[in-house]
Short mmCIF file of C-alpha atoms in Angstrom, two decimals:
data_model
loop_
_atom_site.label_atom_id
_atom_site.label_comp_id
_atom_site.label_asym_id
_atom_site.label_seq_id
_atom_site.Cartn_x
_atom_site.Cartn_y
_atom_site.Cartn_z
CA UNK A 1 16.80 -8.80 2.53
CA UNK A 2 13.68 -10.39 2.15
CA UNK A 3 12.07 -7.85 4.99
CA UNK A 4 13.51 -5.03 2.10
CA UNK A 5 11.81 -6.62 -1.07
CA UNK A 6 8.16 -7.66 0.78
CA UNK A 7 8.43 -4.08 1.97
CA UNK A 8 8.66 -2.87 -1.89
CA UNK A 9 6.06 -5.12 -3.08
CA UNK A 10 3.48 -3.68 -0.55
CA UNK A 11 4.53 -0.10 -1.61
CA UNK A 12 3.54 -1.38 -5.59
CA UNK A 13 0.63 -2.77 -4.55
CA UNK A 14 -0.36 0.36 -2.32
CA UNK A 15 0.06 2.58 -4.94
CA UNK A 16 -2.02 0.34 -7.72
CA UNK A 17 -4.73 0.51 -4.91
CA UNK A 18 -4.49 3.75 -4.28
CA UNK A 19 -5.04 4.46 -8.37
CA UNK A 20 -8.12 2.25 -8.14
CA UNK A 21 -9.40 3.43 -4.79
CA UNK A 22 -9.73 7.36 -6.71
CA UNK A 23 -12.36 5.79 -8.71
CA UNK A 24 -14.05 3.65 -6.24
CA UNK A 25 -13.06 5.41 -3.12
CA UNK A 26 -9.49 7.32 -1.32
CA UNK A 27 -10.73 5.29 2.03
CA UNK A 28 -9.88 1.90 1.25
CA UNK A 29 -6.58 3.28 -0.76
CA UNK A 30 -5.91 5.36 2.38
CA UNK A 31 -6.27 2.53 4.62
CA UNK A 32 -3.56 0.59 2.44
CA UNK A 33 -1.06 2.48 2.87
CA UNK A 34 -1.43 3.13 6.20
CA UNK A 35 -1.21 -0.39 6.85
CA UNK A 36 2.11 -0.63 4.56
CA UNK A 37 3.89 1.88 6.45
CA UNK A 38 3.06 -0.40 9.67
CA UNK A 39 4.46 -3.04 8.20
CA UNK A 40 7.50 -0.95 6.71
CA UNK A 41 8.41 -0.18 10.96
#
């Protein structure tokens, strides 16, 4: 269960990254989430 919920926080904070990294730049944001669905596996 607690695999499940650190799982959805990473998602939430990919996606606030992701919204920051358009402005500032996709290749950190992109780099995020790659590393969240890594850790999702």
């Amino acid at each position: 269960m607690l695999k499940v919920q650190l799982s959805i926080e990473y998602i939430v904070l990919s996606i606030e990254i992701e919204e920051y990294s358009v402005g500032s730049g996709s290749w950190q944001g992109k780099s995020f989430r790659f590393n969240v669905e890594s850790y999702k596996v």
